[in-house]
Short mmCIF file of C-alpha atoms in Angstrom, two decimals:
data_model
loop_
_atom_site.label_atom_id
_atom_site.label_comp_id
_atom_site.label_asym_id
_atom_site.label_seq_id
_atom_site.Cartn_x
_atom_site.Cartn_y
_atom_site.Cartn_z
CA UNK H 179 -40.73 -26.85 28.25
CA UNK H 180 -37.72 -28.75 27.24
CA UNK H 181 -34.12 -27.30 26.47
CA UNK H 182 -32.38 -27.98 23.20
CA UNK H 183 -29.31 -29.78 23.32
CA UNK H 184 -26.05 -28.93 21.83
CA UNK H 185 -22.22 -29.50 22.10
CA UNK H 186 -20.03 -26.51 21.07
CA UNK H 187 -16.66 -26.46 19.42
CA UNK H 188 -14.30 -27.00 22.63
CA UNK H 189 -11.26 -24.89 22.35
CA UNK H 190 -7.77 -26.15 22.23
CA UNK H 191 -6.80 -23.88 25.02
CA UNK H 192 -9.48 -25.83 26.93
CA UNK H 193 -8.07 -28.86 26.23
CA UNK H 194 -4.86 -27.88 27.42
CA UNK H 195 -5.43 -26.56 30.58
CA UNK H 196 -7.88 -29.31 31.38
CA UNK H 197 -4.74 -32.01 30.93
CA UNK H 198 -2.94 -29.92 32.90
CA UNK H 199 -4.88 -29.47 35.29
CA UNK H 200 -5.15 -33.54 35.78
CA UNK H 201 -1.59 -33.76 36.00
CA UNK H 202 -0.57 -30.76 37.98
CA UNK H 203 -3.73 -29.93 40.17
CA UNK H 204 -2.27 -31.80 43.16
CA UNK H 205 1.05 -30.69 43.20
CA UNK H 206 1.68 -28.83 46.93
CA UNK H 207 3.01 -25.33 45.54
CA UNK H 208 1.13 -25.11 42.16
CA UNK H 209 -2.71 -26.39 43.17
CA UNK H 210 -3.50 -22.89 44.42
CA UNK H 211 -2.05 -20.95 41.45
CA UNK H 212 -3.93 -23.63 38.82
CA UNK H 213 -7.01 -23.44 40.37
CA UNK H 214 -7.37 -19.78 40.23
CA UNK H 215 -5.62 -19.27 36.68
CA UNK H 216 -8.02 -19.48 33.47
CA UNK H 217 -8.02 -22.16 30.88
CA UNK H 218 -6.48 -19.35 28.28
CA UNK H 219 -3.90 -18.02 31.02
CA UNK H 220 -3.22 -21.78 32.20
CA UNK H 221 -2.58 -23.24 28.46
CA UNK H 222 -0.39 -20.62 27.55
CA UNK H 223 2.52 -21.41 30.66
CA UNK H 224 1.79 -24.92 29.48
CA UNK H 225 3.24 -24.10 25.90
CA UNK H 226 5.73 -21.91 27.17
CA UNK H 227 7.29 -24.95 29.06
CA UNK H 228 8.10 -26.00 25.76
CA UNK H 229 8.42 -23.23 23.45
CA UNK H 230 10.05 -25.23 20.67
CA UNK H 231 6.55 -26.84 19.66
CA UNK H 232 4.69 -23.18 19.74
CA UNK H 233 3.91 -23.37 16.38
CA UNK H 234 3.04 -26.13 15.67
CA UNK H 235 -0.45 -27.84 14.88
CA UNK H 236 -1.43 -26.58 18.57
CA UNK H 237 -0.61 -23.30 17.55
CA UNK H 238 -2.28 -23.02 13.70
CA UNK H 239 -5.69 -24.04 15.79
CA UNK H 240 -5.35 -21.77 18.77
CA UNK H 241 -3.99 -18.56 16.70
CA UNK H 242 -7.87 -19.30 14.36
CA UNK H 243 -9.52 -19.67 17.89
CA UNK H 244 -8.00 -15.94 18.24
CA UNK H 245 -8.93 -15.04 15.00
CA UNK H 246 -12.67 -16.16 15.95
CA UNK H 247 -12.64 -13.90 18.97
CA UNK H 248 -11.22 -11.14 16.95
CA UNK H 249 -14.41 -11.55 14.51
CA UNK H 250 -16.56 -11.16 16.62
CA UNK H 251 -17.30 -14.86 18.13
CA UNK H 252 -19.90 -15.77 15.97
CA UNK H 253 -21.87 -19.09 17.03
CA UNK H 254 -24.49 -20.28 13.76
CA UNK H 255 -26.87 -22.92 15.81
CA UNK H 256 -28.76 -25.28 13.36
CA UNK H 257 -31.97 -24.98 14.16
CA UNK H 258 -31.98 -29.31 14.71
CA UNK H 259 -30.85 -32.54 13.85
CA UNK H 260 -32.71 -32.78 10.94
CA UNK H 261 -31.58 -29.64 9.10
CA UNK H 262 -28.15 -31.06 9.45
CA UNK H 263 -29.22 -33.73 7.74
CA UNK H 264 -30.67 -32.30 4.71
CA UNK H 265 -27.54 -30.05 4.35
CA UNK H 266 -25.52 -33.34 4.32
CA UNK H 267 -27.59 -35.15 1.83
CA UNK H 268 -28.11 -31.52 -0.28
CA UNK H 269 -27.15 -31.89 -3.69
CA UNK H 270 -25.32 -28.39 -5.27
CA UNK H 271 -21.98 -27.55 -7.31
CA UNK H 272 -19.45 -25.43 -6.50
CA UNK H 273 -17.75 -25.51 -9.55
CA UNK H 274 -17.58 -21.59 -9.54
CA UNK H 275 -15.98 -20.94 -6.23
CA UNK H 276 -15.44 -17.04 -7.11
CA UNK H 277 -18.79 -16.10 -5.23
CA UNK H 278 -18.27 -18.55 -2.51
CA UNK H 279 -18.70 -16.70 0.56
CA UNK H 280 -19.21 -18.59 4.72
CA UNK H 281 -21.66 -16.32 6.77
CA UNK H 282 -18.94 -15.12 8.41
CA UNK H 283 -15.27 -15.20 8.11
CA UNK H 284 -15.22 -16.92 11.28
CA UNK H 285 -17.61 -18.73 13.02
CA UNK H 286 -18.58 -22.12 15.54
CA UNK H 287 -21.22 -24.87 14.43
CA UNK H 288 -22.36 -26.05 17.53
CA UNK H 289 -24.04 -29.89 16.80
CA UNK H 290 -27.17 -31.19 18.51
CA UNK H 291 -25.36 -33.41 21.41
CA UNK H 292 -24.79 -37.05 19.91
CA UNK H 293 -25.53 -36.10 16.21
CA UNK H 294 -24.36 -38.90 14.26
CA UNK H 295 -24.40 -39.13 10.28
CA UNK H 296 -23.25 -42.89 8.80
CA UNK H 297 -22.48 -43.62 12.20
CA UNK H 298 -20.11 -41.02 12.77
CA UNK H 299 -20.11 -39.13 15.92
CA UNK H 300 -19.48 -35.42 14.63
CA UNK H 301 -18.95 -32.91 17.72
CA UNK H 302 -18.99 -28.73 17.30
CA UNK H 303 -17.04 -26.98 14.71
CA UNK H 304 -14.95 -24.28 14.24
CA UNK H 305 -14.90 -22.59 11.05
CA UNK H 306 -12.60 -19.47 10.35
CA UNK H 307 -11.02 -18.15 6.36
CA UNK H 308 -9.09 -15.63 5.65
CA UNK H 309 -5.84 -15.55 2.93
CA UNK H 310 -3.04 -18.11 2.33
CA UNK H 311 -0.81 -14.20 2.96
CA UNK H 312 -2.27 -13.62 5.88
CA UNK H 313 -1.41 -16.44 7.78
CA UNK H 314 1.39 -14.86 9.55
CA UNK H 315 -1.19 -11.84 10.48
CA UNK H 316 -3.43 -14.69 11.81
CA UNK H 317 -0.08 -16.05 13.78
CA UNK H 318 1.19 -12.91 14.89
CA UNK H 319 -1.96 -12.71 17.41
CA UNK H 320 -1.33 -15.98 18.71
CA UNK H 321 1.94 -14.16 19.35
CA UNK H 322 1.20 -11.97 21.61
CA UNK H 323 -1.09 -14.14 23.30
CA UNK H 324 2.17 -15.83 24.02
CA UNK H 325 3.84 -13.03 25.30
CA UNK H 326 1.78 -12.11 27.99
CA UNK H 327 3.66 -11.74 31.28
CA UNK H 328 4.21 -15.43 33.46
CA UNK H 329 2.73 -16.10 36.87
CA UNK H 330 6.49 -16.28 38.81
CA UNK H 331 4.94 -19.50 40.68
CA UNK H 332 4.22 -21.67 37.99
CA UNK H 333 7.13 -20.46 36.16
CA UNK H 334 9.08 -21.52 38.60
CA UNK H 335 7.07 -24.99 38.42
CA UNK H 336 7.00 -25.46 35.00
CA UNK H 337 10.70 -24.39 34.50
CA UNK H 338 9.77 -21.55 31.83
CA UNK H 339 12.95 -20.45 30.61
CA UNK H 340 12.25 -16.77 29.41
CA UNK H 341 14.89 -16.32 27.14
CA UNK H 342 13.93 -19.41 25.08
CA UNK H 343 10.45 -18.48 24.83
CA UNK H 344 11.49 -14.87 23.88
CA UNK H 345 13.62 -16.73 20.68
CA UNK H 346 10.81 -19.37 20.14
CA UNK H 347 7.88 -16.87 19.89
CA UNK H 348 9.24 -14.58 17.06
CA UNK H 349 6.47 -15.15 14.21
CA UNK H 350 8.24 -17.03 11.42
CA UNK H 351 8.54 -14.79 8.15
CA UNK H 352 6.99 -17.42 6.39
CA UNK H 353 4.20 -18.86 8.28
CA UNK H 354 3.29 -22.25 7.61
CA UNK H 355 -0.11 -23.34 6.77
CA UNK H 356 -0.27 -26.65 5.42
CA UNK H 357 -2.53 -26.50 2.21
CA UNK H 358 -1.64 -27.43 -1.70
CA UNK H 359 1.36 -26.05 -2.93
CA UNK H 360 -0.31 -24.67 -6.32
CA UNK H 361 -2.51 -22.52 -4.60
CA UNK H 362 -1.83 -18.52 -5.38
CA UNK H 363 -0.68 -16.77 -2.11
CA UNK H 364 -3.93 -14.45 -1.88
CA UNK H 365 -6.17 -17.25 -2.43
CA UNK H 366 -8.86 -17.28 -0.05
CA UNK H 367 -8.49 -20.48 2.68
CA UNK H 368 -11.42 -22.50 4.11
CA UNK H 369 -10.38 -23.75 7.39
CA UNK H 370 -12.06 -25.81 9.47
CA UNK H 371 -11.51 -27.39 13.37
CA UNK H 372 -13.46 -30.12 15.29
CA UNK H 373 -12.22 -32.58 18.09
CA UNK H 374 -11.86 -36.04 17.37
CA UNK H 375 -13.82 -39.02 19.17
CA UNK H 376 -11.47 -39.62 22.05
CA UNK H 377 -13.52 -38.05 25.37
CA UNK H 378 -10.22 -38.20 27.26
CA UNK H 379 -8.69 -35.01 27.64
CA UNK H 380 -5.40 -35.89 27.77
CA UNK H 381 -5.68 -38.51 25.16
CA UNK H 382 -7.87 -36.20 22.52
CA UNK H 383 -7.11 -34.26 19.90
CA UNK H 384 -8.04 -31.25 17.55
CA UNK H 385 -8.83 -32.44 13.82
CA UNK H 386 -7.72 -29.21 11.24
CA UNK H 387 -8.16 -29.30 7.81
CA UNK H 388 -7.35 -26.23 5.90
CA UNK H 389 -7.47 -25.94 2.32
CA UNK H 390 -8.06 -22.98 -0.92
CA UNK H 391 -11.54 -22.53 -2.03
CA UNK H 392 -10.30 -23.06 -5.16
CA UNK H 393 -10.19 -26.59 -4.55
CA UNK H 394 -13.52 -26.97 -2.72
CA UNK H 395 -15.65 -28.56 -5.83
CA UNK H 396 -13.12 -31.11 -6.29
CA UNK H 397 -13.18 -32.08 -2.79
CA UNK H 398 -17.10 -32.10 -2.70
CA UNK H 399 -17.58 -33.98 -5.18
CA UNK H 400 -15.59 -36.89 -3.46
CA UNK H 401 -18.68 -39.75 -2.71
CA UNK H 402 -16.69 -41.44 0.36
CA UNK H 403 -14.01 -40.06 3.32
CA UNK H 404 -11.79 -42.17 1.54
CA UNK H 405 -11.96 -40.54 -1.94
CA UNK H 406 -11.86 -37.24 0.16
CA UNK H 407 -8.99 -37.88 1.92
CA UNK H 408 -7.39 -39.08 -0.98
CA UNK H 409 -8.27 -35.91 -2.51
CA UNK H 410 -6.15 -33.80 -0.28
CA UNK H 411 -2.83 -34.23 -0.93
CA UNK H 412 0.38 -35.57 0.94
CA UNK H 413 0.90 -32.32 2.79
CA UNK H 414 -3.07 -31.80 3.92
CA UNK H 415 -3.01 -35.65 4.97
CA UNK H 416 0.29 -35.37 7.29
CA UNK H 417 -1.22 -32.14 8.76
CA UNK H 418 -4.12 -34.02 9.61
CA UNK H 419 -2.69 -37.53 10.49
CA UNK H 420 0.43 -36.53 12.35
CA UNK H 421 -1.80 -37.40 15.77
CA UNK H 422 -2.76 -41.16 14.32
CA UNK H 423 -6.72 -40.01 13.93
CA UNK H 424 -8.79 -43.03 13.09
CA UNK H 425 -11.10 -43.60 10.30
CA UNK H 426 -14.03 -42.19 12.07
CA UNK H 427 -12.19 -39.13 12.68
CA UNK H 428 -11.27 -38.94 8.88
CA UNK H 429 -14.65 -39.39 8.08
CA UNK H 430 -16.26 -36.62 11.14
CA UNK H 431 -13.89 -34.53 9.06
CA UNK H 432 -15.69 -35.00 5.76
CA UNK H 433 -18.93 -35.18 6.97
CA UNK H 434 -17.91 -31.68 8.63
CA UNK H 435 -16.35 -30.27 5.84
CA UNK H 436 -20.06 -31.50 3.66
CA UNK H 437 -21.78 -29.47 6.42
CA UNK H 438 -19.93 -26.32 6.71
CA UNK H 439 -19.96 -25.97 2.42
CA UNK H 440 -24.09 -26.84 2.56
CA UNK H 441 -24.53 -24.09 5.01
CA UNK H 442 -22.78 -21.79 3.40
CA UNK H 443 -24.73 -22.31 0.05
CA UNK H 444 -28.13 -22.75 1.77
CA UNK H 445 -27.08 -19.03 3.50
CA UNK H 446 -26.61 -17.44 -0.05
CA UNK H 447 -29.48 -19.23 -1.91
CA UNK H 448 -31.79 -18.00 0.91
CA UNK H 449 -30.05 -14.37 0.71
CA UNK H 450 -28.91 -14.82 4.27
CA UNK H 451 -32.99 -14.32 5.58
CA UNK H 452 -33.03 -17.30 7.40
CA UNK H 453 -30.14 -16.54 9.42
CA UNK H 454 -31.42 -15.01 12.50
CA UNK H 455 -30.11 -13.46 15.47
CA UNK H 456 -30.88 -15.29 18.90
CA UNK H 457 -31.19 -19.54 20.01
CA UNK H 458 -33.14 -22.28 18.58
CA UNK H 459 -36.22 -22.69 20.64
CA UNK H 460 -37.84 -20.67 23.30
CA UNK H 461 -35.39 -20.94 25.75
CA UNK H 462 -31.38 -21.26 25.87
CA UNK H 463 -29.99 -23.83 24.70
CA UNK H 464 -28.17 -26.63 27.61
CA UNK H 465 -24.35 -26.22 26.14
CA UNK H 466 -22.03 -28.90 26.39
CA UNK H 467 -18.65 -28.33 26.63
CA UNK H 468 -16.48 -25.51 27.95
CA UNK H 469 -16.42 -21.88 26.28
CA UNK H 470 -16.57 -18.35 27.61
CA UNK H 471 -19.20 -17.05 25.90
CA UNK H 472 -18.60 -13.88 27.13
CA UNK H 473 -19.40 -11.61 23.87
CA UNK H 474 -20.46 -14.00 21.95
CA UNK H 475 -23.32 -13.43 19.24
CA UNK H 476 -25.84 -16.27 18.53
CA UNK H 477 -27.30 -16.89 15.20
CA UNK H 478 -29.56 -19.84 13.91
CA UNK H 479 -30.28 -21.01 10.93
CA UNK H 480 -33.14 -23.33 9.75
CA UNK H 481 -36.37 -23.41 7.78
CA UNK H 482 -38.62 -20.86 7.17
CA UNK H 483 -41.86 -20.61 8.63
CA UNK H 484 -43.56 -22.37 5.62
CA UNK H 485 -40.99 -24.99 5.21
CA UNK H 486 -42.06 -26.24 8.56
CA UNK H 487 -45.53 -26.26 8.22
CA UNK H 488 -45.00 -28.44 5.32
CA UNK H 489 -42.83 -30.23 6.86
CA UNK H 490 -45.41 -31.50 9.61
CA UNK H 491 -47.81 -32.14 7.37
CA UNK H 492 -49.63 -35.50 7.50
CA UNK H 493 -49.54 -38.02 4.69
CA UNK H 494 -46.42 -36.51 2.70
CA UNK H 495 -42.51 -36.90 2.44
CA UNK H 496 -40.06 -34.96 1.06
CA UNK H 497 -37.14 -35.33 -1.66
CA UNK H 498 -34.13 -33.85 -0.96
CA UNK H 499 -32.63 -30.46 -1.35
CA UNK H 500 -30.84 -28.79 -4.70
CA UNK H 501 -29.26 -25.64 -4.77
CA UNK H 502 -28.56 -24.59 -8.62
CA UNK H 503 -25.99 -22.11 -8.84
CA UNK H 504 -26.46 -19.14 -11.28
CA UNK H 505 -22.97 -19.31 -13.44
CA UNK H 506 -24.01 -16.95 -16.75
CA UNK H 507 -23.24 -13.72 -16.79
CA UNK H 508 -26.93 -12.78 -17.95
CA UNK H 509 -27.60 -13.23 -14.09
CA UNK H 510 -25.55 -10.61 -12.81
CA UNK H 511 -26.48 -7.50 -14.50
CA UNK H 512 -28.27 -4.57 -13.36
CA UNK H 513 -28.94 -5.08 -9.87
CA UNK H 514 -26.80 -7.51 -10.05
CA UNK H 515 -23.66 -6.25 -11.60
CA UNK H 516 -21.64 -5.58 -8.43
CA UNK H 517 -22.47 -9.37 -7.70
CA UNK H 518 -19.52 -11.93 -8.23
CA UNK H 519 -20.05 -14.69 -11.60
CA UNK H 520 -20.75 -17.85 -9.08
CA UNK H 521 -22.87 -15.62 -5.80
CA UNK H 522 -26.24 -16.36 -6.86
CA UNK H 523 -27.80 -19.38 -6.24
CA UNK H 524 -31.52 -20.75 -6.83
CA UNK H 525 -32.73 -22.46 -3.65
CA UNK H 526 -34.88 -25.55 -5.34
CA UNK H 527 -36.83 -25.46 -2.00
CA UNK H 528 -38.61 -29.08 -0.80
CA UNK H 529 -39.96 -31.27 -3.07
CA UNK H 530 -43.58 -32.40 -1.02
CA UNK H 531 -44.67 -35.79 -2.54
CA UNK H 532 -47.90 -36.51 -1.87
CA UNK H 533 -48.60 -39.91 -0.21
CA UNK H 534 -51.19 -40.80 -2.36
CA UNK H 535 -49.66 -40.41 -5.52
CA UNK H 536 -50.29 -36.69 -6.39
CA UNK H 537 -48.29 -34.49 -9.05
CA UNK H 538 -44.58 -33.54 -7.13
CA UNK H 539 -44.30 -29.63 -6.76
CA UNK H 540 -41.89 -27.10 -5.24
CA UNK H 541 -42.67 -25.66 -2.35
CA UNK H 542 -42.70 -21.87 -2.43
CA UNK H 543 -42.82 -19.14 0.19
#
């Protein structure tokens, strides 16, 4: 009985402690200390050697990774390669964003291992929201994450200056999350983390793309990464670019940001019934990539019992998906009048063509 295959969202923490261990694991007086120090505990003496750049990019991604844990540590599995695919060639508007709502307000996407869309590789995901005012709530954990007490040893090696990091660490007052200017300052973010294509762990780097979900139907309805990059703005395109990603990272970002928006749509047309507690398959999943799962909570989400019987079935194809999204306010009263204008969606399940020609019709449960 085989194992399904996934790689996870690898933490930025990871990453740095992994390049530091390459660099530093051989030094005489610090091997000892690195080898028995965590990837969390090792990456944060690592920023501490330069507290200047705390909060930066580095540390927007790592305080969300924080925020994740905080949540709960979520992990949504798709239950294949193939789902993924429908989600990114699902057709919906989000027009209405008010009842826009992610499974959870943080979460990873693990991705079947190699999953490529348009011939871009697109690795695990990390999605997290929460307000454009809260972002020094979100930063203030990263904080004290920061100001946990130093191993003396590799202080000493990494020439931590205390003092500095003690002035370096104070939380701005205004926290800076690099989104549209025009957006209100309680307006709801959609954030959303994946590593880019280098494999090198010293070379690669954390793609984050954060934006209002007020601006989430204009930047689905861009056709190309191009257009969607161009739909972003100066100050979402430096945040992004500042490490010289290439195009394929641009587009791993789009195709990412398609996924994560599908998802969460497919979740709320289905009335979150799919979305089921436990692995894809019969047995656990093989992993790839590093992440203490210690706590974690497993979801997956994928097709109902009679979508895949369909779906196996000889001598038919299918069209592809369309969500319709109730916008009227006939739809939301009664049991519905506690509902937000924009939170109900019709799930236009399957269309099963017949290979022989007969009548198309809409699979129902």
């Amino acid at each position: 009985m085989s194992r399904e295959k996934f790689e996870i969202y690898r933490t930025r923490r990871s990453l740095i402690a992994q390049s530091g261990r390459l660099a530093l694991g051989s030094e005489p007086g610090l091997k000892k200390v690195i080898r028995k120090m965590s990837d969390d505990d090792l990456a944060r003496h690592l920023i501490a050697s330069s507290p200047e750049a705390a909060y930066g990019l580095d540390g927007l991604v790592i305080a969300e990774e924080l925020f994740w844990e905080s949540e709960g540590k979520h992990i949504i599995f798709p239950q294949s390669a193939g789902f993924i695919e429908r989600l990114l060639n699902a057709k919906f508007d989000l027009s209405v964003v008010g009842g826009f709502q992610l499974p959870f307000p943080a979460f990873m996407l693990p991705m079947p291992l190699g999953f490529t869309h348009g011939g871009t590789h697109i690795r695990g995901i990390l999605v997290t929201s929460y307000r454009l005012n809260e972002t020094r709530e979100i930063m203030l954990r990263y904080a004290n994450y920061l100001q946990q007490p130093f191993n003396p040893v590799l202080s000493r090696g990494l020439g931590i200056d205390e003092q500095s990091c003690k002035r370096h660490f104070k939380v701005p007052e205004e926290a800076q999350n690099p989104v549209s200017e025009e957006l209100k300052k309680d307006e709801p973010l959609l954030c959303i983390s994946l590593l880019d294509g280098n494999r090198d762990p010293v070379m690669s780097s954390t793609i984050r793309g954060s934006e209002g979900f007020s601006r989430i139907g204009d930047l689905l309805s861009a056709s190309t990464p191009e257009e969607f990059s161009q739909r972003l703005g100066p100050m979402k395109q430096a945040n992004y670019r500042v490490r010289g990603l290439s195009r394929e990272d641009e587009a791993a970002e789009f195709y990412a940001f398609k996924i994560v928006c599908a998802l969460s749509v497919y979740n709320m047309a289905t009335n979150g019934d799919l979305l089921k507690p436990g692995f894809p398959g019969e047995l656990a999943p093989h992993i790839e990539g590093r992440l203490d799962r210690k706590g974690s909570q497993s979801f997956t989400l994928g097709y109902s019992e009679s979508m895949s019987e369909h779906h196996s079935a000889p001598g038919m194809h299918y069209r592809q998906w369309h969500f319709r999204q109730l916008k009227d306010k006939r739809y939301y009263q009664g049991e519905y009048e506690s509902k937000p204008v924009g939170s109900r969606w019709v799930f236009v399940r399957d269309t099963v063509v017949a290979a022989r020609g007969a009548d198309a019709y809409t699979l129902e449960e």
